Short mmCIF file of C-alpha atoms in Angstrom, two decimals:
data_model
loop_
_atom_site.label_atom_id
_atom_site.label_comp_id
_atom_site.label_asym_id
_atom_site.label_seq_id
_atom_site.Cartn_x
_atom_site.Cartn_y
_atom_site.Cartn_z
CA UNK A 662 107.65 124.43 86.59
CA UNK A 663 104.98 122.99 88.54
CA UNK A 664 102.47 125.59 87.24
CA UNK A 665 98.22 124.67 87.67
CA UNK A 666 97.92 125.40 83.51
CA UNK A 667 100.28 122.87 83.31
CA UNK A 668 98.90 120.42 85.30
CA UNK A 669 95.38 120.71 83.78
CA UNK A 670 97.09 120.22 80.36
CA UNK A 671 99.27 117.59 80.91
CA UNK A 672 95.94 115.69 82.28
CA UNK A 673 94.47 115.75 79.36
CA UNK A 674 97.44 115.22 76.81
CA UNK A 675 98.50 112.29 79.01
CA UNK A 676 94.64 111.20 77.83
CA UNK A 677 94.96 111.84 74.48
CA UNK A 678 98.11 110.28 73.60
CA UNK A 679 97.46 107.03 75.74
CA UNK A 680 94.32 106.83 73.52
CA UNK A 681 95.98 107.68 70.37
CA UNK A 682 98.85 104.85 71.06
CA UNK A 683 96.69 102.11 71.65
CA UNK A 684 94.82 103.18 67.86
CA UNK A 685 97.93 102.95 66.75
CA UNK A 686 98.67 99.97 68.38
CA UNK A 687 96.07 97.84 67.05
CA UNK A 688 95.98 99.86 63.59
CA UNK A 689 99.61 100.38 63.02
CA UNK A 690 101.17 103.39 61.64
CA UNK A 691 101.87 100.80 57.64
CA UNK A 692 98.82 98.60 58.63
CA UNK A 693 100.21 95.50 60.11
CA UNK A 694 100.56 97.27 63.49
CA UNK A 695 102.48 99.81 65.08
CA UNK A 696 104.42 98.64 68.50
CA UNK A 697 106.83 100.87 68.22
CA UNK A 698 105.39 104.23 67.70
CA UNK A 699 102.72 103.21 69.58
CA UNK A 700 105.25 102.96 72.22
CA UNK A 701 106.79 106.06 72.14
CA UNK A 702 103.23 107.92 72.06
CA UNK A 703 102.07 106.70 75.51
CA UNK A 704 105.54 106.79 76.93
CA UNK A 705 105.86 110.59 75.90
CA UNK A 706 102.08 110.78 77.46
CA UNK A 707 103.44 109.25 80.54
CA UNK A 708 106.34 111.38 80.80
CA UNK A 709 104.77 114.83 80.05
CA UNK A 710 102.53 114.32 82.83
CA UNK A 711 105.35 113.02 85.36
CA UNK A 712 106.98 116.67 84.30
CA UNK A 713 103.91 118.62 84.88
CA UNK A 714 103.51 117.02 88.60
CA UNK A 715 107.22 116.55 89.27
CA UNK A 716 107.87 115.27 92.67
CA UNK A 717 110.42 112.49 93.88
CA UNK A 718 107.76 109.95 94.86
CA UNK A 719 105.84 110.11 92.00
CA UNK A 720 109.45 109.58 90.17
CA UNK A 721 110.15 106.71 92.11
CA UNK A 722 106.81 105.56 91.62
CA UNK A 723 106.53 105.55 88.15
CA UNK A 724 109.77 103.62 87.62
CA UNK A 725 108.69 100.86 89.62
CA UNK A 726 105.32 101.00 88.10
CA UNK A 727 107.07 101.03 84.75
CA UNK A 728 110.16 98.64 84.89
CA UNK A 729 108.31 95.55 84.84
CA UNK A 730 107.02 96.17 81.43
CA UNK A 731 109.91 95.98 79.80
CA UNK A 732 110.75 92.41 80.92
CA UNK A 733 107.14 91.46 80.04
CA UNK A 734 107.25 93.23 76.40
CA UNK A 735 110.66 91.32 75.79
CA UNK A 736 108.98 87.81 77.01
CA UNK A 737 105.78 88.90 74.51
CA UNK A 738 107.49 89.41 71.65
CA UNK A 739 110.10 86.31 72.14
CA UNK A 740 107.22 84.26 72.73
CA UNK A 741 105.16 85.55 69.76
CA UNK A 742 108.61 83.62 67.93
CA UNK A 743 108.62 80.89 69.94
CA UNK A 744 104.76 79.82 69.07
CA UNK A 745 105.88 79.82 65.16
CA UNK A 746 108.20 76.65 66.13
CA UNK A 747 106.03 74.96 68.57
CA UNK A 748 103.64 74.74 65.47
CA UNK A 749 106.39 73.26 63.44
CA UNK A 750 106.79 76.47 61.17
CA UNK A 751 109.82 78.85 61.61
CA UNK A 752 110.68 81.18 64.15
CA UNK A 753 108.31 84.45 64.03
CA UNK A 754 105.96 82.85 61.59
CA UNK A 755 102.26 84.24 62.37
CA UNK A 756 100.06 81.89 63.92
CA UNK A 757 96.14 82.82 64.04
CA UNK A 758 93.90 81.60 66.70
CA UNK A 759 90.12 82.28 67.25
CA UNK A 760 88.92 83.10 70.48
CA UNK A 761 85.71 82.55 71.42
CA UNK A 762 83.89 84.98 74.32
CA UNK A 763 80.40 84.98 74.91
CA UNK A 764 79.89 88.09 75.50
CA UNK A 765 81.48 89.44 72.35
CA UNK A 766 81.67 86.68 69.77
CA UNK A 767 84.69 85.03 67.90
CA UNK A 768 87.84 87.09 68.13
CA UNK A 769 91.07 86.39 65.89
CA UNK A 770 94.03 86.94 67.56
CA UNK A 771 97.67 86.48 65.69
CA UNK A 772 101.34 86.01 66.77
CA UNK A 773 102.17 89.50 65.32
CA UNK A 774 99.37 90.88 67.35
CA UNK A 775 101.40 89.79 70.18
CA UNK A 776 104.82 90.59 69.09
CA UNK A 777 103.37 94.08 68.46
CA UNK A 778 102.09 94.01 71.90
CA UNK A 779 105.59 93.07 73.37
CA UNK A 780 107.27 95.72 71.29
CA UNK A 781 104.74 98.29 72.80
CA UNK A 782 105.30 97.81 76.29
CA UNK A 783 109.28 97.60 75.88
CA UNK A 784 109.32 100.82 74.35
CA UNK A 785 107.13 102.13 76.73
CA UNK A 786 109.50 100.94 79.56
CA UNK A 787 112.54 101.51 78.30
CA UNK A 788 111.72 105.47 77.46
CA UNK A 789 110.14 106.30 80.52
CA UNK A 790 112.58 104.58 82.84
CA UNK A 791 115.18 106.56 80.52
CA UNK A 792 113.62 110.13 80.14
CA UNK A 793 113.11 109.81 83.99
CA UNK A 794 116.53 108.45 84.67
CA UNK A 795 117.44 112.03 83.29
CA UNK A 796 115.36 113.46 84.88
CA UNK A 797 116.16 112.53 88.40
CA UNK A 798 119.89 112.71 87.85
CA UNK A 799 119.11 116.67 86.55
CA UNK A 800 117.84 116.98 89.81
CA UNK A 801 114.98 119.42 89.09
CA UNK A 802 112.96 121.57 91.47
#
């Protein structure tokens, strides 16, 4: 399985989809964003390229690197919610706030920005910690 074409492939796919997911991210897949196939782009990224250099450490390590985000992605989006009532509107209604960095200018940043942030990294987390679950209980060599 381990095989150098492999390797050098999943390199570069792992590249390419990671890319991809964040465009899709911030552009969504309908236009208001896309969290959730964003999501399951990088995580498949992630997880081709665990496959390609399958060993047990690098199993373990990417489920500890991963696990977190699912816990932050559920605070994200939750607290995306929570902003609509602290504003004295309901819960999940978009809030817009403009950021200003020196650097760069005046940025507007939104609630469903963020919610579509906290959906991304759940999904991410949950998949890979899932497909790799399977994977280690398959035991492969």
């Amino acid at each position: 399985m381990n095989t150098t074409l492999l390797q050098l492939a999943a390199k570069f796919i792992r590249s390419i989809m990671l890319v991809a997911s964040v465009f899709i991210l911030l552009r969504g897949h309908n236009a208001p964003g896309g969290g959730f196939i964003g999501g399951l782009l990088a995580s498949a990224g992630i997880v081709i390229y665990t496959i390609a250099f399958y060993s047990l450490p690098l199993l373990s390590k990417t489920l500890r690197t991963i696990a977190p985000l699912r816990i932050v992605g559920l605070i994200l989006a939750l607290g995306s919610g929570i902003l609509g009532l602290i504003f004295g509107e309901s819960f999940l209604h978009a809030q817009w706030f403009k950021l200003n960095i020196p650097i760069l200018g005046t940025i507007d940043l939104s609630t469903p920005l963020l919610f579509d942030i906290g959906v991304y990294l759940a999904v991410i987390g949950v998949m890979v910690m899932v497909i790799l679950l399977l994977m280690e209980d398959r035991k492969w060599s």
